XYZ file of C-alpha atoms in Angstrom:
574
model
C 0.000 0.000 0.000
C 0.747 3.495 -0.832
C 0.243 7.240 0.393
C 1.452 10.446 0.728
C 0.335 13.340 2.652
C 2.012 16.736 2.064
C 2.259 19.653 4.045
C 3.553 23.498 3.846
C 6.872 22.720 4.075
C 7.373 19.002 4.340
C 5.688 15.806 3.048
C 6.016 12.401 3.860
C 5.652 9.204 1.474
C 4.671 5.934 2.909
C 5.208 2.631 0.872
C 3.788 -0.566 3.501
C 4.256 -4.444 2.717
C 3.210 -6.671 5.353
C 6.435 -6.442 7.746
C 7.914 -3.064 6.668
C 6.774 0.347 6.324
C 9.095 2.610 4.385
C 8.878 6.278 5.160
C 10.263 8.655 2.669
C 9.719 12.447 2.646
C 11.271 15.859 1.442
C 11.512 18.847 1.991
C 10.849 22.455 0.727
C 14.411 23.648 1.335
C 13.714 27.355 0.225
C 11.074 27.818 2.909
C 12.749 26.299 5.332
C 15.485 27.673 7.377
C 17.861 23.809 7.618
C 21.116 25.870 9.012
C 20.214 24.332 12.576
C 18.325 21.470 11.075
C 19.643 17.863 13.132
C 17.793 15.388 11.729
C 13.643 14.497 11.936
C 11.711 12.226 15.053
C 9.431 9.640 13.469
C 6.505 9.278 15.810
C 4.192 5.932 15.143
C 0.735 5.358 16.309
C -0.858 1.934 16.295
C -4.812 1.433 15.328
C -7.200 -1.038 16.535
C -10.298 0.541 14.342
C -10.527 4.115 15.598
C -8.835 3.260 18.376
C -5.342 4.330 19.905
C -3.129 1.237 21.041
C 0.219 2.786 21.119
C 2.242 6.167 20.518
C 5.608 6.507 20.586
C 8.709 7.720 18.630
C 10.759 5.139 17.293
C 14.283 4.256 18.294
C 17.679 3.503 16.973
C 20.938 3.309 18.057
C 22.944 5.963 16.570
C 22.939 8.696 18.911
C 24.553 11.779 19.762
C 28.065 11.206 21.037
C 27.753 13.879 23.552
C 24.523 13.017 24.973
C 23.238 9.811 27.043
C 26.501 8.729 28.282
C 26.821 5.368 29.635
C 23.818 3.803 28.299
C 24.917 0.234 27.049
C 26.185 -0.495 23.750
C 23.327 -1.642 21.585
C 20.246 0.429 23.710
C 18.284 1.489 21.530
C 17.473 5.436 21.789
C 14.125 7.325 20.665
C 14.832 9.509 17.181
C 12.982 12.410 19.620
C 16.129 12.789 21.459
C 18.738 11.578 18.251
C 17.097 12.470 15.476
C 17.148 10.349 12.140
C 19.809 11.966 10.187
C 17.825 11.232 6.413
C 15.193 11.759 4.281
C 14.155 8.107 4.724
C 13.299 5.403 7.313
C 12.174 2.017 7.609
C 9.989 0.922 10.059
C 10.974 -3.297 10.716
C 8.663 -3.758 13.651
C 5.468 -3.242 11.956
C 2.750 -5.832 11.915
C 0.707 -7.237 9.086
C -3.180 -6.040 8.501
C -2.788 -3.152 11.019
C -3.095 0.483 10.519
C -0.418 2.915 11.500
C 0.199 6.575 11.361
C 3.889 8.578 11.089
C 4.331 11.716 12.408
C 7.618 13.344 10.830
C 8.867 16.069 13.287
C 11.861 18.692 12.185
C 14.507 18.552 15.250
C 16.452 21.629 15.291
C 18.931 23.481 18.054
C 21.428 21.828 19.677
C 21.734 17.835 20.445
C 21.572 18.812 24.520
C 18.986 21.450 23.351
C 16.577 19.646 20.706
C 13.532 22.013 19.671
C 10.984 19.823 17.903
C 9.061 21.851 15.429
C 5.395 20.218 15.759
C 4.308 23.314 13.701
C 5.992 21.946 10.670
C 5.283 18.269 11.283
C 3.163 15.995 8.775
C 1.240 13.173 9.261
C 0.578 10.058 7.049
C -2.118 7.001 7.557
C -1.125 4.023 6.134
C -2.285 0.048 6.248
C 0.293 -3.010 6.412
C -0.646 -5.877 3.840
C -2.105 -8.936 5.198
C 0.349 -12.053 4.967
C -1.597 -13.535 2.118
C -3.068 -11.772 -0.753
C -5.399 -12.444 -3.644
C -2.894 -13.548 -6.071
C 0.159 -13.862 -4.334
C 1.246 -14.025 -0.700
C 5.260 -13.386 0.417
C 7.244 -14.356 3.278
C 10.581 -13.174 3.809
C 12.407 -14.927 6.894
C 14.452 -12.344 9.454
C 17.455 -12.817 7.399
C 19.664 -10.274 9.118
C 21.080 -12.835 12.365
C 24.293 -10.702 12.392
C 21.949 -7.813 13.752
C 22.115 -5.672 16.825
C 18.509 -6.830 18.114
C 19.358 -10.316 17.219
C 23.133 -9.641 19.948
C 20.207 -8.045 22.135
C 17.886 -11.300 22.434
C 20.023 -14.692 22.144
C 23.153 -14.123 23.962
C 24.347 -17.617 21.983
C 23.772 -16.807 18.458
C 23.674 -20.475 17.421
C 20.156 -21.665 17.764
C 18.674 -25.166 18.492
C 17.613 -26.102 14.387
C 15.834 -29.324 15.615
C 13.070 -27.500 17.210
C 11.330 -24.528 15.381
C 8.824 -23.657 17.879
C 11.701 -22.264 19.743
C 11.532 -18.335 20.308
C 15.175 -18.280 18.957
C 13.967 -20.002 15.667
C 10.293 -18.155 15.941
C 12.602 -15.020 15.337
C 14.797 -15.939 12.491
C 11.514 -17.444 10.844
C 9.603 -14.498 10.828
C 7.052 -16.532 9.330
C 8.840 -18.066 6.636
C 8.980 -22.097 8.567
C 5.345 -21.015 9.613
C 3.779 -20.173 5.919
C 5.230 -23.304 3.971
C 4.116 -25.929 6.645
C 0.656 -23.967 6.174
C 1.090 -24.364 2.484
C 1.553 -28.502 2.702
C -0.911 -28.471 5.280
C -3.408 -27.304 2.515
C -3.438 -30.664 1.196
C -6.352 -31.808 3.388
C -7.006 -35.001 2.505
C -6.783 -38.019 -0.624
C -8.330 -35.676 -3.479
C -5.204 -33.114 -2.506
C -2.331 -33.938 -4.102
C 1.339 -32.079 -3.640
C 4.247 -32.171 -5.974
C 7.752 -30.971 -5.599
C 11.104 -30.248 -6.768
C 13.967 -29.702 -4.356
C 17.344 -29.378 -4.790
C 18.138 -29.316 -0.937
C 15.548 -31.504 1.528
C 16.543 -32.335 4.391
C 14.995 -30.510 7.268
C 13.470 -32.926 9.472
C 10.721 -30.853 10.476
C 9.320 -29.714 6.583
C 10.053 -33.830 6.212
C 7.617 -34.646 8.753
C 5.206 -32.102 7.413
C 5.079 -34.287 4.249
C 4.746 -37.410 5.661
C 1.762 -36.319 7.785
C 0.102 -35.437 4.524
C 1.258 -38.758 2.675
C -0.162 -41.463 5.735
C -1.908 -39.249 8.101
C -3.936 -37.326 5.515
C -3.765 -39.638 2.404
C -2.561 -36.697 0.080
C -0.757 -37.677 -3.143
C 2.704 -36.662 -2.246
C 5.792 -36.968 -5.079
C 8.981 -35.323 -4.793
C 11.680 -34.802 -7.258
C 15.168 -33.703 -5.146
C 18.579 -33.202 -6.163
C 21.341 -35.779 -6.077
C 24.214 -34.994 -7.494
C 25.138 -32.027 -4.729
C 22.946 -32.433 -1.713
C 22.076 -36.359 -2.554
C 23.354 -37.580 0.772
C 21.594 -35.370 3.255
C 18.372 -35.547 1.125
C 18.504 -39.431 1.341
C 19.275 -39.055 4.956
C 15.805 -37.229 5.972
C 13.748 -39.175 3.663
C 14.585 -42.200 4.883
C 14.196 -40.977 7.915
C 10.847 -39.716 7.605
C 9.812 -42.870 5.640
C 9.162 -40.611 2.634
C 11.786 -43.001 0.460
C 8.635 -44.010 -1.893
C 7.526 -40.874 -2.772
C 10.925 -39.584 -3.302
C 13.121 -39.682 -7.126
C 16.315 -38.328 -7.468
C 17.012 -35.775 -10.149
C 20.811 -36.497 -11.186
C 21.167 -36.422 -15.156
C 23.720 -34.518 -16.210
C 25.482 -33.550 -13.050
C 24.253 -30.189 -12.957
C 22.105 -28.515 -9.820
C 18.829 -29.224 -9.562
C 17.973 -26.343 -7.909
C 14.256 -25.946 -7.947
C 12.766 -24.971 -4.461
C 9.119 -25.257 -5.772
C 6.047 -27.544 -4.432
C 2.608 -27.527 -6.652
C -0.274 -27.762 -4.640
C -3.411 -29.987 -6.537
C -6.956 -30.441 -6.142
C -8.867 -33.163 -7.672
C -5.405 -33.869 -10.049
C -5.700 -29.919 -10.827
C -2.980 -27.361 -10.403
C -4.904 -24.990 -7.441
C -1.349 -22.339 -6.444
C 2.360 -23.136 -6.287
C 5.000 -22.655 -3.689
C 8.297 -20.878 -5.022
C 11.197 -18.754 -4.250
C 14.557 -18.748 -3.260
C 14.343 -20.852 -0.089
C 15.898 -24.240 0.426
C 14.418 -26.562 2.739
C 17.145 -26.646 5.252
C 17.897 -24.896 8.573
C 20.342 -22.564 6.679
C 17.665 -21.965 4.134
C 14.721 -20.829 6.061
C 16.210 -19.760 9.449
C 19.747 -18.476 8.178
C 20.576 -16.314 5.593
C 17.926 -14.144 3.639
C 15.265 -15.798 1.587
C 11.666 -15.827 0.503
C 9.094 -17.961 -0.089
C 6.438 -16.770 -2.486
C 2.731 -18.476 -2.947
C 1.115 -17.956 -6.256
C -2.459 -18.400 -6.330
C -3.382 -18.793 -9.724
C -4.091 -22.373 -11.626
C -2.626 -20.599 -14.764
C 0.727 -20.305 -13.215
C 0.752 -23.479 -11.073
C -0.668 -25.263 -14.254
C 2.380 -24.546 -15.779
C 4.799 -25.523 -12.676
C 3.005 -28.863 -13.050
C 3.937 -29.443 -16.255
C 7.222 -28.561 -16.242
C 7.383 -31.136 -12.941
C 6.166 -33.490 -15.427
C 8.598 -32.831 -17.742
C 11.891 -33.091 -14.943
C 10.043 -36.950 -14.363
C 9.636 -37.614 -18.276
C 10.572 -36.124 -21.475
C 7.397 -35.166 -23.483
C 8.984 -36.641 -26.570
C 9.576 -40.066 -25.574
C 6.760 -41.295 -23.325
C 3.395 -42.310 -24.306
C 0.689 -40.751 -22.907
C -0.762 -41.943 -19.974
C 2.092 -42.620 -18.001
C 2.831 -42.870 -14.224
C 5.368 -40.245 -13.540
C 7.050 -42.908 -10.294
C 6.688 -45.885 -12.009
C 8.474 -47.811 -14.380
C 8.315 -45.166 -17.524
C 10.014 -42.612 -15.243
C 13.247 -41.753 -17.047
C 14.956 -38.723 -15.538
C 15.362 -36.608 -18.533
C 18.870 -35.226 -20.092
C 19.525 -31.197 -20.059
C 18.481 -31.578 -23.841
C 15.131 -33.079 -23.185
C 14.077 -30.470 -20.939
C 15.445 -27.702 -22.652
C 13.744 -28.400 -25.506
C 10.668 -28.608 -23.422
C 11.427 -24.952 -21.922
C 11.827 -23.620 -25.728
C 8.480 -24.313 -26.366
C 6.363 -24.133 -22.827
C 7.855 -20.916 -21.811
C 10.532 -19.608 -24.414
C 12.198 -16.038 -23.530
C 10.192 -13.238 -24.409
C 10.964 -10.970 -27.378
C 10.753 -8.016 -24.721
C 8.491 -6.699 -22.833
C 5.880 -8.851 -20.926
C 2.135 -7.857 -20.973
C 0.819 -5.471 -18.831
C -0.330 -6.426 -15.696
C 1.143 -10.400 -16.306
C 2.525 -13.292 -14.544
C 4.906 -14.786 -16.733
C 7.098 -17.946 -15.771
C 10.614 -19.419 -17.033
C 11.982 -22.510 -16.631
C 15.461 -23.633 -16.518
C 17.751 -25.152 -18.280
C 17.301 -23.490 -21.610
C 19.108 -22.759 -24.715
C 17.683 -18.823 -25.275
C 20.375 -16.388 -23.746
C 17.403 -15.196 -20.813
C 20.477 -12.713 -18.563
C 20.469 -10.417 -21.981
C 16.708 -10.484 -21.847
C 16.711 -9.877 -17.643
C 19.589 -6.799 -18.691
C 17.415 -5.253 -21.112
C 14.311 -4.905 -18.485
C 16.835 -3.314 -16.534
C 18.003 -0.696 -18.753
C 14.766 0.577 -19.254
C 13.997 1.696 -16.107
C 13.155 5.202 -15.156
C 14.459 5.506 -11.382
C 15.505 2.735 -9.508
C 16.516 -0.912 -9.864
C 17.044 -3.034 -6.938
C 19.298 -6.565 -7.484
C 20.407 -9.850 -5.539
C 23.454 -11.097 -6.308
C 24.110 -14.121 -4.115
C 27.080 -15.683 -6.168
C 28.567 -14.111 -9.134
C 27.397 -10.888 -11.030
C 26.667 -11.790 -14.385
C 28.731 -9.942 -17.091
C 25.756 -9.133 -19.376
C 24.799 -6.988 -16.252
C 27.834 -4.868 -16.311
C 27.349 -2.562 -19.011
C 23.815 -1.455 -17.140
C 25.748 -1.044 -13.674
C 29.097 0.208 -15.660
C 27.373 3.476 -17.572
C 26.689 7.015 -16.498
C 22.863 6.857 -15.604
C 20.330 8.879 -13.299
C 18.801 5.648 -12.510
C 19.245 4.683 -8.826
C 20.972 1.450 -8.608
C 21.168 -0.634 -5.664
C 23.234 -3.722 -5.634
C 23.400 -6.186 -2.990
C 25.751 -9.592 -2.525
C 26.720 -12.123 -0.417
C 30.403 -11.461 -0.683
C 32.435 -8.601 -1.851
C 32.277 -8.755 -5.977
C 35.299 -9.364 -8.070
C 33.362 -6.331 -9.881
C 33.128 -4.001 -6.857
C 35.225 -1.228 -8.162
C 34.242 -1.346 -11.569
C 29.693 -1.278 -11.143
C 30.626 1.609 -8.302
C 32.304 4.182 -10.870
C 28.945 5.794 -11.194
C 27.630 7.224 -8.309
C 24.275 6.406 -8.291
C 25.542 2.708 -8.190
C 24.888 2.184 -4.754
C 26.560 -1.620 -3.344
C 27.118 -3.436 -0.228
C 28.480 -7.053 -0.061
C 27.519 -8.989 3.495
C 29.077 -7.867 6.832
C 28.030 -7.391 10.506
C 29.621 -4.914 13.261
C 32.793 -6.981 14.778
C 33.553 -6.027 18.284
C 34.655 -2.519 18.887
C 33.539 -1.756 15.393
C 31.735 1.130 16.001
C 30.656 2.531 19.704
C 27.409 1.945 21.340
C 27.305 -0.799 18.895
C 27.588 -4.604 20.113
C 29.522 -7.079 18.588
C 27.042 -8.907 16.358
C 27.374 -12.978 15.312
C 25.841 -15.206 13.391
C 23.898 -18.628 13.268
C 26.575 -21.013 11.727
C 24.020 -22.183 9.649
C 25.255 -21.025 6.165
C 28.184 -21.401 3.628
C 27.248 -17.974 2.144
C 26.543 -15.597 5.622
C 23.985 -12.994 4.217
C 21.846 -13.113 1.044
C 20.659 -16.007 -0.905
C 17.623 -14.245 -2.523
C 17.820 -14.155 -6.479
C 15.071 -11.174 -7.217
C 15.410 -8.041 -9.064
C 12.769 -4.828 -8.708
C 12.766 -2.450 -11.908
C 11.234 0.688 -10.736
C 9.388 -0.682 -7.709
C 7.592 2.816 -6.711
C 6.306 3.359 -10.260
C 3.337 3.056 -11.423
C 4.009 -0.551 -13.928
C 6.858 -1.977 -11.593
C 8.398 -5.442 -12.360
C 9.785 -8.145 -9.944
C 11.603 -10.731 -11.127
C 11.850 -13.750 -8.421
C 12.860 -17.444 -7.896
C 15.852 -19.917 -7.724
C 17.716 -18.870 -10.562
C 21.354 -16.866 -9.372
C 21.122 -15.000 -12.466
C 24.325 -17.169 -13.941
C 25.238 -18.649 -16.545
C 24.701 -22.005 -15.475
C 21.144 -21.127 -13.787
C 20.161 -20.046 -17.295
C 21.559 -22.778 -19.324
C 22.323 -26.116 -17.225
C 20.370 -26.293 -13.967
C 16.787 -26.795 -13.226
C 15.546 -23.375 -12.331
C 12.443 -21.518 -12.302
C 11.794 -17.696 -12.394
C 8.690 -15.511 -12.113
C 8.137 -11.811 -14.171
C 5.673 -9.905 -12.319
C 4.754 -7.099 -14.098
C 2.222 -4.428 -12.353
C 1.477 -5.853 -9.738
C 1.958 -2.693 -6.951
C 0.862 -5.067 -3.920
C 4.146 -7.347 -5.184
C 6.505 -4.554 -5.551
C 5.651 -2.726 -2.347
C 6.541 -5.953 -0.541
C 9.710 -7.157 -2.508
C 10.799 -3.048 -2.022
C 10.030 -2.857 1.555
C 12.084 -6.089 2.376
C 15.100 -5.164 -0.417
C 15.349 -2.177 1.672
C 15.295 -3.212 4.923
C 18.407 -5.852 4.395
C 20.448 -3.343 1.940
C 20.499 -0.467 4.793
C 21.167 -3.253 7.401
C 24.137 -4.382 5.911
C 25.105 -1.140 3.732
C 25.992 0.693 7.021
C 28.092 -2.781 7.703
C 29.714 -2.848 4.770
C 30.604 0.737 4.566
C 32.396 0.545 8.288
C 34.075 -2.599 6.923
C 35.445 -0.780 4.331
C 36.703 2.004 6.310
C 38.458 -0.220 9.162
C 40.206 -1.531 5.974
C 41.670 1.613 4.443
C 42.799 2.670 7.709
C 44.682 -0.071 8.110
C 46.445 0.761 4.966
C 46.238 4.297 4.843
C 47.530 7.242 7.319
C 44.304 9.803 7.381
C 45.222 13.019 6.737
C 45.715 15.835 9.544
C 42.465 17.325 9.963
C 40.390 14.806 7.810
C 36.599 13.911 8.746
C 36.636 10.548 10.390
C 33.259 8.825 10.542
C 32.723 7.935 14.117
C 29.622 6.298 14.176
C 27.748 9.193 15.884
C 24.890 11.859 14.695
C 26.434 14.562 13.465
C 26.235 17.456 15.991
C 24.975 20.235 13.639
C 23.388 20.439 10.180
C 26.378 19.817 8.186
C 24.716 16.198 7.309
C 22.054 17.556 5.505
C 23.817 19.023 2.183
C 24.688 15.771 0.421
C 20.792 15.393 -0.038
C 20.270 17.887 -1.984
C 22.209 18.426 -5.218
C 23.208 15.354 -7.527
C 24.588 12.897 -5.542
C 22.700 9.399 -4.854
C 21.486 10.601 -1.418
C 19.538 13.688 -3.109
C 18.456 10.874 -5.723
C 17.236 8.542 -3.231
C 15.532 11.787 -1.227
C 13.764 12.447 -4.379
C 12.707 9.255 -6.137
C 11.785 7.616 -2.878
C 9.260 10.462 -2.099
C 7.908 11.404 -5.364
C 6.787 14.379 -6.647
C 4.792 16.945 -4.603
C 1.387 16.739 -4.473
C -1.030 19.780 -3.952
């Protein structure tokens, strides 16, 4: 959901999915006086109908390193008292279906001697999405375990996997665990049926899940899962869920079967379909970032099912009927299925249809990372990317040029391509980090859950002008490789106008990239000090509010921040 609310002199943009609310507003600098300006208090108010639940301004924890000595490292301190130095501001502790209102107050004076100007403060309503929607419903786990409220809560950072009900897990979840049990659980009894194709499987718990649907509820349970990299711990759980029936490897050609999608059926129909970037391990959907993303439309699932089909039997050389676990069950070749993706759900010659769903299927022999770069050079404002591997070189010319377009890049680990995307200013990147102790002060040291190979992101999405009008998200398993494109099984979803999508995917993007931006960037720092004397009388960055209104000129002008202060907010409205 989206609104704006302006005012005389400032006005405030708020963009909602169902766990975030981003606030974004500007200001009329030539009627406003921002020589003693020190930053803005966000003020929230919770609804229950017309009634008030809560009001209070919202904390952080960079403060004013003159003021509130002593308090602890990580305490949290209200933006009343140390201000939000920004035009922007996401709220992470909001709650789905619930109705909210921000109150953006001016703070000016001194940081012992804060004035807040209520006379120039502006108000905007706003409503949180629900968990599921119409068409599609989106769960992003926590994702951030390196985090200074994660340090706060769970003292040991590495959490007991076996049990998810845990408050530990419960938190890292965020609802992720808790939406794709619901999703199997859907399949209520023998006219349900649920098929799947996994390249890892071997959480005990989503196991069980499955086999309480296969001999508790009589559901029609098959799973395809992939052997030649995780074929070992996948045979593990399923044997030891008694699932070892209902299970078939994937394994021809060597490549990664790397599917994380179940199809849910009704009556041997295609009802919705279960996709995204999560694995089912502990890593997957309590560790690093990932989504899971329901799509409930028998058009779309319809065509998941068939491509299941084809991963159990090439079309070409199988008579119709046949019984996709029995004997005709052949495991096809890359070839087989390729050719199958040519024809089912070939690239498309550019853009996709307004207001479309459109899916892709891996592997395939049509280049699709030219097709995914062109999207991406048409945007307007702002382009939002995942990179949880490699950075694809058909990408680099985009990231490479000279552009107005906002571009925010985010990976797992530091980019052999760092320097080179960054040349532009209005490339804006940060590869995974956390705060190591001492890193900054009134910080804690932050650690996290040992669950993962790669720490931070394993999302593969891109946004292409999420806060316009037509926005596009691209979302699923595929890395946006080489080999996700052209050898694995993969599956990707364009979703094109869909605001409800892009509000979410936005809200989410931007809540991990400032997390770990402000990471990354004191990373980065600690490292050129090491190899560089500063200069007598150069600015430092300290980790503290800036005592006066010195911060405030770098967003306005042409740099990034005065790019982000205007595309996140919009034009004025009268």
């Amino acid at each position: 959901m989206r609104n704006k609310h302006p005012g005389a002199v400032l006005s405030v943009r708020a963009i909602s999915g169902s766990h975030v609310v981003v606030l974004a507003w500007d200001m009329k600098k030539d009627q406003f006086d921002a020589s003693h300006l020190l930053g803005f208090a966000v003020e929230r108010t919770e609804f229950s109908g017309a009634k008030v639940l809560e009001r209070y301004f919202l904390r952080g924890i960079k403060r004013f390193e003159d003021k509130d000595k002593g308090l602890p490292a990580g305490t949290p301190v209200p933006t009343s008292e140390h201000p939000v130095q920004s035009f922007q501001w996401g709220d992470y502790s909001a709650k789905p279906s619930t109705k909210y209102s921000y109150r953006i107050v001016p703070a000016t004076g001194a940081p012992k001697a804060l004035t807040l100007r209520d006379d120039l403060a502006v108000l905007v309503d706003i409503e949180t999405e629900p968990l599921y929607g119409p068409v599609h419903s989106i769960f992003f786990n926590r994702g951030v375990a390196g985090s200074q409220a994660y340090a706060r809560e769970f003292p040991d950072p590495t959490p007991k996997t076996n049990d998810p009900q845990t408050p530990q897990m419960a938190w890292l979840s965020r609802g992720l665990y808790e939406a794709l049990i619901e999703f199997i659980e859907r399949a209520k009894d023998g006219t349900y049926g649920l098929r799947a194709a996994l390249y890892e499987f071997h959480y005990n718990p989503v196991g069980d899940a499955f086999k309480a649907a296969l001999k508790d509820r009589g559901v029609d349970v098959k799973v395809l899962y992939d052997e030649p990299n995780y074929g070992a711990e996948n045979k593990k759980m399923i044997n030891h869920c008694g699932l070892s029936k209902v299970c078939a490897p994937r394994k021809a050609g060597g490549a990664q079967k790397h599917n994380k999608f179940i199809v849910l059926l009704k009556d041997g129909n295609p009802v919705e379909v279960w996709t995204g970037s999560t694995n089912i391990s502990d890593g997957g959907i309590f560790g690093h970032s990932n989504v899971g993303h329901i799509v409930h439309d028998a058009g779309v699932a319809g065509k998941y099912l068939a491509y299941w089909n084809e991963l159990c039997n090439p079309s070409d050389s199988q008579p119709a009927p046949f019984t996709p676990f029995g004997k005709s069950r052949t495991d096809p070749a890359r070839r087989a299925v390729a050719a199958w993706t040519a024809g089912a759900a070939p690239t498309p010659a550019g853009e996709t249809p307004d207001n479309s769903i459109v899916a892709l299927f891996s592997p395939r022999d049509v280049e699709t990372l030219q097709w995914y770069a062109a999207r991406m050079a048409e945007a307007n404002e702002i382009v939002c990317l995942t990179v949880a591997f490699t950075l694809a070189e058909e990408f680099e010319p985009f990231l490479e040029k000279d552009s107005d377009v906002l571009r925010f890049v985010l990976s797992d680990k530091q980019l052999k391509q760092g320097d080179l995307i960054t040349r532009d200013r209005d490339v804006v990147y940060a590869a995974g980090a956390k705060f190591e102790k001492g890193a900054l002060p009134g910080f804690l040291e932050e650690k996290l859950t040992g669950l993962n190979k790669n720490f931070y992101i394993h999302d593969k999405f891109m946004l292409i002008d999420p806060l316009g009008e037509d926005p596009i998200v691209i979302t699923g398993s595929a890395n946006f490789s080489d080999a996700s494109q052209k050898s694995n099984d993969e599956n990707m979803l364009v979703i094109r106008g869909d605001r409800r999508v892009a509000d979410v995917y936005f809200g989410e993007f931007m809540r991990i990239f400032d997390h770990i931006y402000a990471r990354y960037l004191t990373k980065k720092i600690e490292e050129r000090k090491k190899k560089t004397e500063p200069k007598k009388g150069a600015a430092v960055s300290s980790g503290y509010l800036r005592p006066d209104s010195s911060w405030v000129a770098a967003h306005f002008g042409s740099g990034p921040k005065s790019r982000r202060r205007k595309y996140f907010h919009g034009a004025w409205e009268p």
